[in-house]
Phi, psi and omega in degrees: 000139178269176178300322178300317180296319178297322177295324181292331179268001179297317181297307179294327180295315179294325178297316182289318186281323188247309191288310185292322171300322178294323177300316180301317180293318181295318180295317180297316179293326177296317179296318178295321178297316179293321177299319181293322183279319187264310185268358178060031175288140187276066171278159178302144181299340185280353185297323179295315179295318179296320177299315181295316182292314180291326176297325177296315178293323178297313181299313179296321180294322179296316180297315179297321180296320178294319178297321177298314181299314182294320180297315181296315182299314182292319187284336186251002182299323180217158175302152182308323181292335182257012183297126183297127180093348176069200185295326181300313180291322179299319179294319178299315180294324178295321178296318178298317180298312180295320178297321178294318178297317178296320179297319177297318179296318179295321176300320181296326190262329190284158184250325185294138183298317182297320179293320179297319177297316181297313182290330175297313180294318180298317180297316181292321177297321177298318178297315180295322180296314178293321180291339181280355182291148184295340179289339183274117185277135177225144179297319181196152174251008182260111180299341179276353180268137177302329181296329180301318184280354175255007187278128176296323182295308185291326174294323177294320177297318181295315182290330175296317177299320179293321177295320179293325175298312180297321180289317183287327183259016186306309180298320180292325178298323180291335186256329190253123182296320181295317177292329178294320177293321176296323178296320178297315179298314179297324181290321177296316177298318179298319179299317177297320179293324177295321175298315179298322179297321178297322181286309183291328177295318177296318177300314182293326178298325178293334184267352183261113179282163172297155187303321182283346179269346188301316180303320181287316183293318183284353173278353181284157174266105186286333178290316180272353181055050178226147178238148180291000000 
C-alpha cells in the first residue's frame, strides 16, 4: 500500500475506532436518560449530562471525519501537478476547508443562539461546498434516482446536518420540550443513517482499488463485467 492508500482508509478507520463506539455509548445514555425522565427508572442522575456531553463530542467528531474524507478525496484524486484548476483553485478550496474548521470551532465555543445557528449553517455549507467538487464521487445527484438513496456521500451529508443541528441547538434542547422531541426524532433518523453508512461504506471500500491497481481495474467494462 502507498501513502495514498493509507490516506484513503483513514476515514473508515477513524469511523470504526472512534465514531461507532461513541455512537453506542450515546445511544445507551439516551435510552437511560429517557427511562429516567419518562418511566422514572432509577438511573444515576448523571446519565443526562453524560449523554449531552458525549453527544457533543460525537457531533463534532462526525463533522471532522467528513472533512477529513473530503480533503483526502480531493487532494489525492490526481497528482499535484495535474490538479484541476491549478494552484488558484487549490487555495480557494483550502480557504473553504479552513473556514469550515474555524466555523465548527466557533460553534463549539459560542453561547448566543443566533451565533450558534449561523455557525451551524456556515459549517454545513462548507461541507456541501467541498462535497460538490468533481473529485468527490457520488452514485447520483438526482433525488428521483434509486442510486441517490444508496449513496454513501448523501447519507453522510444528511447525518452531518443532523449532528450540526444537535450541536447548535444543544442548550435549547435541554430546556424546550418541543425541541427535545424534535431532537429524539432527528436522533432516530441519524441512527438509521449511521447504519446505512456502515453498509454503504463497506460496499464502497470493496469497489475502490489500490492506487497501483487503478489503471488495470478502470480498464474493465463495468456494464459487461469483463476485464481485458
